[in-house]
Amino acid sequence: MQQDDTFATNLRFACATRRSISQVCREIGINRQQFNRYINGEARPSAHNVARIAAFFGLSAEDFSLAPKLFEARMIRPERHRLEAGQLLEGFPGDAAALRHHFGYYQTYHLSLSWPGFVVCSCAHIYEEGGSIRVKSIERIRDKANEIEQFSKYVGLVTFWRNRIFIAERTVGQASMLAQTILMPFEVHQRVYLRGTTMGVSWRKENLPYASRMIWRHIGLDPDKRQMLSRCGLLPFGSRHLPSAVRRFLEAPEAEVLTIPAEY
């Protein structure tokens, strides 16, 4: 069996495990007519699209080159680590077509337990790579009063379900921490801000868990990255660098930071 025939046979089997081919195409974000050519063996997808298809089924791109019987066994009896994480990973990227509308760079703002009375301004990038929709974030804080200089990088995955964007991230480097954010997409007449809530642990307060409001400001697909990074840091509520929409959202009485006291 030729390699293209093997791929098409394996793809047909994989699709048979889902409700419909239309659903598969919609969630991966591939044109149905083009996808039919892959299934029928009339065309071979690019390496990028193979990776996207494989990620959707919780497999690797190399799995689609297996002999059909081996591929079926892999689909039915996945490796242990895939079985354990499969149900969670199947939730990513969700509605990929809807999520692609939100690709690009953002200036992000949230209240922090570590610096009460200040807004933490950071930056983030949502993009697609290797069949997954990913996020990279940078947080840079200079606290001259306490002689603190902090530079943190985060990497994570993004998914879209029921008109909400879910983000799971971890810090890069030693002593990694996890953070989760849920954002509400743009309204019909407002396509700049994403509002929501973030949950993480305090950097300075004994790693106490906390939750606070977060707002993301879309600044384009290819902004001046040096300028974007220069805005990162601690901002007082009276700062001229704090957009009025951000200030109103974070100053609201109900926008307090929630945490658990250390004695509990």
mmCIF file of C-alpha atoms in Angstrom:
data_model
loop_
_atom_site.group_PDB
_atom_site.id
_atom_site.type_symbol
_atom_site.label_atom_id
_atom_site.label_comp_id
_atom_site.label_asym_id
_atom_site.label_seq_id
_atom_site.Cartn_x
_atom_site.Cartn_y
_atom_site.Cartn_z
ATOM 1 C CA MET A 1 0.000 0.000 0.000
ATOM 2 C CA GLN A 2 1.406 3.377 -0.971
ATOM 3 C CA GLN A 3 2.014 5.981 1.726
ATOM 4 C CA ASP A 4 -0.768 8.299 0.500
ATOM 5 C CA ASP A 5 -3.197 5.346 0.466
ATOM 6 C CA THR A 6 -2.107 4.495 4.015
ATOM 7 C CA PHE A 7 -2.764 8.033 5.190
ATOM 8 C CA ALA A 8 -6.205 8.124 3.539
ATOM 9 C CA THR A 9 -7.173 4.729 5.000
ATOM 10 C CA ASN A 10 -6.083 5.767 8.475
ATOM 11 C CA LEU A 11 -7.843 9.119 8.184
ATOM 12 C CA ARG A 12 -11.097 7.411 7.201
ATOM 13 C CA PHE A 13 -10.848 5.144 10.247
ATOM 14 C CA ALA A 14 -10.115 8.069 12.547
ATOM 15 C CA CYS A 15 -13.075 10.043 11.193
ATOM 16 C CA ALA A 16 -15.354 7.051 11.738
ATOM 17 C CA THR A 17 -14.764 7.449 15.483
ATOM 18 C CA ARG A 18 -16.383 10.919 15.417
ATOM 19 C CA ARG A 19 -19.960 12.011 14.932
ATOM 20 C CA SER A 20 -19.492 13.382 11.413
ATOM 21 C CA ILE A 21 -16.829 14.528 8.968
ATOM 22 C CA SER A 22 -18.429 17.963 8.960
ATOM 23 C CA GLN A 23 -17.814 18.247 12.693
ATOM 24 C CA VAL A 24 -14.186 17.160 12.252
ATOM 25 C CA CYS A 25 -13.617 19.763 9.526
ATOM 26 C CA ARG A 26 -15.303 22.492 11.521
ATOM 27 C CA GLU A 27 -13.322 21.861 14.708
ATOM 28 C CA ILE A 28 -9.969 21.482 12.943
ATOM 29 C CA GLY A 29 -10.687 24.433 10.670
ATOM 30 C CA ILE A 30 -10.067 22.718 7.313
ATOM 31 C CA ASN A 31 -12.275 23.198 4.243
ATOM 32 C CA ARG A 32 -14.640 20.212 3.793
ATOM 33 C CA GLN A 33 -13.977 19.930 0.054
ATOM 34 C CA GLN A 34 -10.214 19.829 0.630
ATOM 35 C CA PHE A 35 -10.649 17.362 3.502
ATOM 36 C CA ASN A 36 -12.616 15.037 1.226
ATOM 37 C CA ARG A 37 -9.619 14.950 -1.115
ATOM 38 C CA TYR A 38 -7.457 13.790 1.802
ATOM 39 C CA ILE A 39 -9.944 11.052 2.731
ATOM 40 C CA ASN A 40 -10.227 9.846 -0.868
ATOM 41 C CA GLY A 41 -6.469 9.779 -1.340
ATOM 42 C CA GLU A 42 -6.599 12.437 -4.067
ATOM 43 C CA ALA A 43 -4.254 14.775 -2.209
ATOM 44 C CA ARG A 44 -1.795 14.643 0.662
ATOM 45 C CA PRO A 45 -2.112 17.421 3.274
ATOM 46 C CA SER A 46 0.837 19.628 4.082
ATOM 47 C CA ALA A 47 2.954 18.763 7.122
ATOM 48 C CA HIS A 48 1.225 21.597 8.972
ATOM 49 C CA ASN A 49 -2.243 20.209 8.251
ATOM 50 C CA VAL A 50 -1.149 16.653 9.114
ATOM 51 C CA ALA A 51 -0.046 17.977 12.504
ATOM 52 C CA ARG A 52 -3.382 19.768 12.987
ATOM 53 C CA ILE A 53 -5.354 16.644 12.071
ATOM 54 C CA ALA A 54 -3.222 14.425 14.314
ATOM 55 C CA ALA A 55 -3.546 16.822 17.266
ATOM 56 C CA PHE A 56 -7.333 16.807 16.875
ATOM 57 C CA PHE A 57 -7.400 13.008 17.268
ATOM 58 C CA GLY A 58 -4.859 13.037 20.109
ATOM 59 C CA LEU A 59 -2.188 11.384 17.962
ATOM 60 C CA SER A 60 1.185 12.288 16.501
ATOM 61 C CA ALA A 61 1.711 13.017 12.805
ATOM 62 C CA GLU A 62 3.827 9.848 12.547
ATOM 63 C CA ASP A 63 0.896 7.692 13.688
ATOM 64 C CA PHE A 64 -0.856 8.292 10.355
ATOM 65 C CA SER A 65 2.044 6.535 8.574
ATOM 66 C CA LEU A 66 1.459 3.299 10.516
ATOM 67 C CA ALA A 67 0.056 0.250 8.766
ATOM 68 C CA PRO A 68 -3.762 0.387 9.050
ATOM 69 C CA LYS A 69 -4.001 -2.467 11.570
ATOM 70 C CA LEU A 70 -1.401 -0.822 13.806
ATOM 71 C CA PHE A 71 -3.136 2.524 13.402
ATOM 72 C CA GLU A 72 -6.484 1.040 14.427
ATOM 73 C CA ALA A 73 -4.837 -0.473 17.501
ATOM 74 C CA ARG A 74 -3.337 2.899 18.357
ATOM 75 C CA MET A 75 -6.731 4.583 18.042
ATOM 76 C CA ILE A 76 -8.516 1.925 20.102
ATOM 77 C CA ARG A 77 -5.758 1.298 22.655
ATOM 78 C CA PRO A 78 -3.791 4.541 22.954
ATOM 79 C CA GLU A 79 -0.546 4.715 24.874
ATOM 80 C CA ARG A 80 -1.049 5.083 28.611
ATOM 81 C CA HIS A 81 0.005 8.724 28.838
ATOM 82 C CA ARG A 82 -2.358 9.612 25.999
ATOM 83 C CA LEU A 83 -5.204 7.730 27.645
ATOM 84 C CA GLU A 84 -4.676 9.583 30.935
ATOM 85 C CA ALA A 85 -4.554 13.024 29.344
ATOM 86 C CA GLY A 86 -6.789 12.325 26.379
ATOM 87 C CA GLN A 87 -10.084 13.552 27.765
ATOM 88 C CA LEU A 88 -8.502 16.851 28.799
ATOM 89 C CA LEU A 89 -6.524 17.353 25.598
ATOM 90 C CA GLU A 90 -9.594 16.588 23.486
ATOM 91 C CA GLY A 91 -10.918 19.900 24.766
ATOM 92 C CA PHE A 92 -8.223 21.786 22.845
ATOM 93 C CA PRO A 93 -8.602 23.819 20.670
ATOM 94 C CA GLY A 94 -12.408 23.451 20.704
ATOM 95 C CA ASP A 95 -13.995 25.684 18.073
ATOM 96 C CA ALA A 96 -10.759 26.497 16.236
ATOM 97 C CA ALA A 97 -12.472 28.527 13.525
ATOM 98 C CA ALA A 98 -14.000 30.885 16.102
ATOM 99 C CA LEU A 99 -10.743 31.049 18.041
ATOM 100 C CA ARG A 100 -8.749 32.161 14.984
ATOM 101 C CA HIS A 101 -10.648 35.453 15.051
ATOM 102 C CA HIS A 102 -8.749 36.230 18.250
ATOM 103 C CA PHE A 103 -5.210 35.562 17.040
ATOM 104 C CA GLY A 104 -2.647 38.287 17.606
ATOM 105 C CA TYR A 105 -0.883 40.240 20.316
ATOM 106 C CA TYR A 106 -2.435 41.632 23.467
ATOM 107 C CA GLN A 107 -1.560 43.956 26.295
ATOM 108 C CA THR A 108 -3.006 42.305 29.403
ATOM 109 C CA TYR A 109 -3.969 43.866 32.738
ATOM 110 C CA HIS A 110 -4.881 42.325 36.086
ATOM 111 C CA LEU A 111 -4.852 42.992 39.824
ATOM 112 C CA SER A 112 -2.211 41.107 41.788
ATOM 113 C CA LEU A 113 -2.103 39.941 45.385
ATOM 114 C CA SER A 114 1.646 40.640 45.419
ATOM 115 C CA TRP A 115 1.273 44.348 44.584
ATOM 116 C CA PRO A 116 -2.007 45.629 46.072
ATOM 117 C CA GLY A 117 -3.154 48.937 44.689
ATOM 118 C CA PHE A 118 -1.356 48.448 41.377
ATOM 119 C CA VAL A 119 -2.283 46.984 38.011
ATOM 120 C CA VAL A 120 0.091 44.430 36.496
ATOM 121 C CA CYS A 121 0.497 45.093 32.766
ATOM 122 C CA SER A 122 1.893 42.208 30.701
ATOM 123 C CA CYS A 123 1.786 41.047 27.067
ATOM 124 C CA ALA A 124 0.539 37.892 25.351
ATOM 125 C CA HIS A 125 0.430 36.324 21.895
ATOM 126 C CA ILE A 126 -2.226 33.849 20.672
ATOM 127 C CA TYR A 127 -1.171 31.896 17.583
ATOM 128 C CA GLU A 128 -1.370 28.504 15.858
ATOM 129 C CA GLU A 129 1.518 26.053 15.640
ATOM 130 C CA GLY A 130 1.776 22.321 15.029
ATOM 131 C CA GLY A 131 -1.960 21.776 15.036
ATOM 132 C CA SER A 132 -2.464 23.493 18.396
ATOM 133 C CA ILE A 133 -3.542 27.005 19.320
ATOM 134 C CA ARG A 134 -1.028 28.343 21.780
ATOM 135 C CA VAL A 135 -0.268 31.338 23.915
ATOM 136 C CA LYS A 136 2.982 32.897 25.071
ATOM 137 C CA SER A 137 2.987 35.570 27.758
ATOM 138 C CA ILE A 138 5.643 37.788 29.296
ATOM 139 C CA GLU A 139 5.391 39.515 32.666
ATOM 140 C CA ARG A 140 8.056 42.067 33.558
ATOM 141 C CA ILE A 141 7.953 43.895 36.884
ATOM 142 C CA ARG A 142 10.369 46.439 38.349
ATOM 143 C CA ASP A 143 9.638 47.332 41.966
ATOM 144 C CA LYS A 144 12.275 49.930 42.898
ATOM 145 C CA ALA A 145 10.943 50.440 46.429
ATOM 146 C CA ASN A 146 11.487 46.777 47.306
ATOM 147 C CA GLU A 147 14.465 46.313 44.936
ATOM 148 C CA ILE A 148 12.642 43.617 42.977
ATOM 149 C CA GLU A 149 13.078 42.928 39.289
ATOM 150 C CA GLN A 150 10.978 40.058 37.987
ATOM 151 C CA PHE A 151 10.860 38.643 34.452
ATOM 152 C CA SER A 152 8.523 35.691 33.846
ATOM 153 C CA LYS A 153 7.592 33.771 30.708
ATOM 154 C CA TYR A 154 4.482 31.638 30.340
ATOM 155 C CA VAL A 155 3.496 29.083 27.696
ATOM 156 C CA GLY A 156 0.129 27.453 27.317
ATOM 157 C CA LEU A 157 -2.805 26.204 25.284
ATOM 158 C CA VAL A 158 -5.992 28.004 24.297
ATOM 159 C CA THR A 159 -9.438 26.588 23.590
ATOM 160 C CA PHE A 160 -12.862 28.009 22.676
ATOM 161 C CA TRP A 161 -16.094 26.574 24.054
ATOM 162 C CA ARG A 162 -19.596 28.049 24.288
ATOM 163 C CA ASN A 163 -18.439 31.541 23.368
ATOM 164 C CA ARG A 164 -15.712 31.614 26.019
ATOM 165 C CA ILE A 165 -11.917 31.486 25.666
ATOM 166 C CA PHE A 166 -10.121 29.198 28.133
ATOM 167 C CA ILE A 167 -6.360 29.539 28.665
ATOM 168 C CA ALA A 168 -4.109 27.173 30.641
ATOM 169 C CA GLU A 169 -0.506 28.332 31.168
ATOM 170 C CA ARG A 170 2.634 27.430 33.101
ATOM 171 C CA THR A 171 5.738 29.445 33.831
ATOM 172 C CA VAL A 172 8.943 28.542 32.010
ATOM 173 C CA GLY A 173 11.960 27.719 34.150
ATOM 174 C CA GLN A 174 12.531 26.445 37.657
ATOM 175 C CA ALA A 175 9.730 26.322 40.231
ATOM 176 C CA SER A 176 7.023 26.364 37.550
ATOM 177 C CA MET A 177 3.514 27.430 38.464
ATOM 178 C CA LEU A 178 0.197 27.014 36.660
ATOM 179 C CA ALA A 179 -2.348 29.714 35.867
ATOM 180 C CA GLN A 180 -5.804 29.648 34.298
ATOM 181 C CA THR A 181 -7.740 32.418 32.582
ATOM 182 C CA ILE A 182 -11.275 32.594 31.173
ATOM 183 C CA LEU A 183 -12.094 35.452 28.801
ATOM 184 C CA MET A 184 -15.317 36.648 27.172
ATOM 185 C CA PRO A 185 -14.916 37.338 23.432
ATOM 186 C CA PHE A 186 -15.524 40.631 21.680
ATOM 187 C CA GLU A 187 -19.028 41.954 21.568
ATOM 188 C CA VAL A 188 -20.548 42.756 18.173
ATOM 189 C CA HIS A 189 -19.694 46.454 18.377
ATOM 190 C CA GLN A 190 -16.539 46.157 20.487
ATOM 191 C CA ARG A 191 -13.581 44.315 19.026
ATOM 192 C CA VAL A 192 -10.703 45.539 21.188
ATOM 193 C CA TYR A 193 -11.121 44.161 24.703
ATOM 194 C CA LEU A 194 -11.507 40.664 26.163
ATOM 195 C CA ARG A 195 -12.764 40.694 29.743
ATOM 196 C CA GLY A 196 -12.574 37.844 32.222
ATOM 197 C CA THR A 197 -10.975 36.306 35.288
ATOM 198 C CA THR A 198 -7.547 34.834 35.992
ATOM 199 C CA MET A 199 -6.475 32.456 38.747
ATOM 200 C CA GLY A 200 -2.937 31.767 39.913
ATOM 201 C CA VAL A 201 -0.632 31.943 42.915
ATOM 202 C CA SER A 202 0.940 34.972 44.523
ATOM 203 C CA TRP A 203 4.640 35.431 43.849
ATOM 204 C CA ARG A 204 5.371 37.328 47.077
ATOM 205 C CA LYS A 205 2.629 36.154 49.443
ATOM 206 C CA GLU A 206 3.698 32.578 50.257
ATOM 207 C CA ASN A 207 2.338 31.278 46.954
ATOM 208 C CA LEU A 208 -1.220 31.829 48.121
ATOM 209 C CA PRO A 209 -3.866 31.051 45.488
ATOM 210 C CA TYR A 210 -5.846 34.027 44.260
ATOM 211 C CA ALA A 211 -8.380 35.027 41.616
ATOM 212 C CA SER A 212 -8.880 38.463 40.106
ATOM 213 C CA ARG A 213 -10.361 40.261 37.127
ATOM 214 C CA MET A 214 -8.285 40.363 33.948
ATOM 215 C CA ILE A 215 -8.726 42.345 30.740
ATOM 216 C CA TRP A 216 -6.842 41.888 27.443
ATOM 217 C CA ARG A 217 -6.442 44.686 24.892
ATOM 218 C CA HIS A 218 -5.868 43.537 21.305
ATOM 219 C CA ILE A 219 -3.021 45.489 19.688
ATOM 220 C CA GLY A 220 -2.735 43.774 16.302
ATOM 221 C CA LEU A 221 -1.183 40.879 14.425
ATOM 222 C CA ASP A 222 2.234 42.491 14.018
ATOM 223 C CA PRO A 223 2.711 45.351 16.489
ATOM 224 C CA ASP A 224 5.923 47.063 17.547
ATOM 225 C CA LYS A 225 7.094 44.394 20.012
ATOM 226 C CA ARG A 226 9.717 46.592 21.631
ATOM 227 C CA GLN A 227 7.051 49.187 22.404
ATOM 228 C CA MET A 228 4.683 46.490 23.613
ATOM 229 C CA LEU A 229 7.282 45.183 26.096
ATOM 230 C CA SER A 230 8.119 48.689 27.249
ATOM 231 C CA ARG A 231 4.545 49.084 28.547
ATOM 232 C CA CYS A 232 4.841 46.037 30.827
ATOM 233 C CA GLY A 233 5.143 46.583 34.557
ATOM 234 C CA LEU A 234 3.297 47.946 37.582
ATOM 235 C CA LEU A 235 0.862 50.784 36.905
ATOM 236 C CA PRO A 236 -0.930 52.896 39.505
ATOM 237 C CA PHE A 237 -4.613 53.457 38.761
ATOM 238 C CA GLY A 238 -3.871 57.091 37.924
ATOM 239 C CA SER A 239 -1.289 56.218 35.262
ATOM 240 C CA ARG A 240 -1.792 57.813 31.843
ATOM 241 C CA HIS A 241 -0.697 54.462 30.346
ATOM 242 C CA LEU A 242 -3.806 52.770 31.726
ATOM 243 C CA PRO A 243 -6.674 52.884 29.165
ATOM 244 C CA SER A 244 -9.925 54.199 30.589
ATOM 245 C CA ALA A 245 -11.780 50.966 29.720
ATOM 246 C CA VAL A 246 -9.204 48.997 31.695
ATOM 247 C CA ARG A 247 -9.393 51.374 34.655
ATOM 248 C CA ARG A 248 -13.203 51.172 34.811
ATOM 249 C CA PHE A 249 -13.181 47.374 34.659
ATOM 250 C CA LEU A 250 -10.545 46.928 37.368
ATOM 251 C CA GLU A 251 -11.707 49.770 39.652
ATOM 252 C CA ALA A 252 -15.255 48.449 40.025
ATOM 253 C CA PRO A 253 -16.120 47.679 43.688
ATOM 254 C CA GLU A 254 -16.724 44.015 42.851
ATOM 255 C CA ALA A 255 -13.266 43.688 41.278
ATOM 256 C CA GLU A 256 -11.425 42.880 44.513
ATOM 257 C CA VAL A 257 -8.727 40.190 44.547
ATOM 258 C CA LEU A 258 -9.983 36.980 46.152
ATOM 259 C CA THR A 259 -7.633 34.710 48.089
ATOM 260 C CA ILE A 260 -7.421 32.226 50.961
ATOM 261 C CA PRO A 261 -5.789 33.394 54.211
ATOM 262 C CA ALA A 262 -2.603 31.520 55.112
ATOM 263 C CA GLU A 263 -4.027 30.304 58.454
ATOM 264 C CA TYR A 264 -6.710 28.159 56.783
#
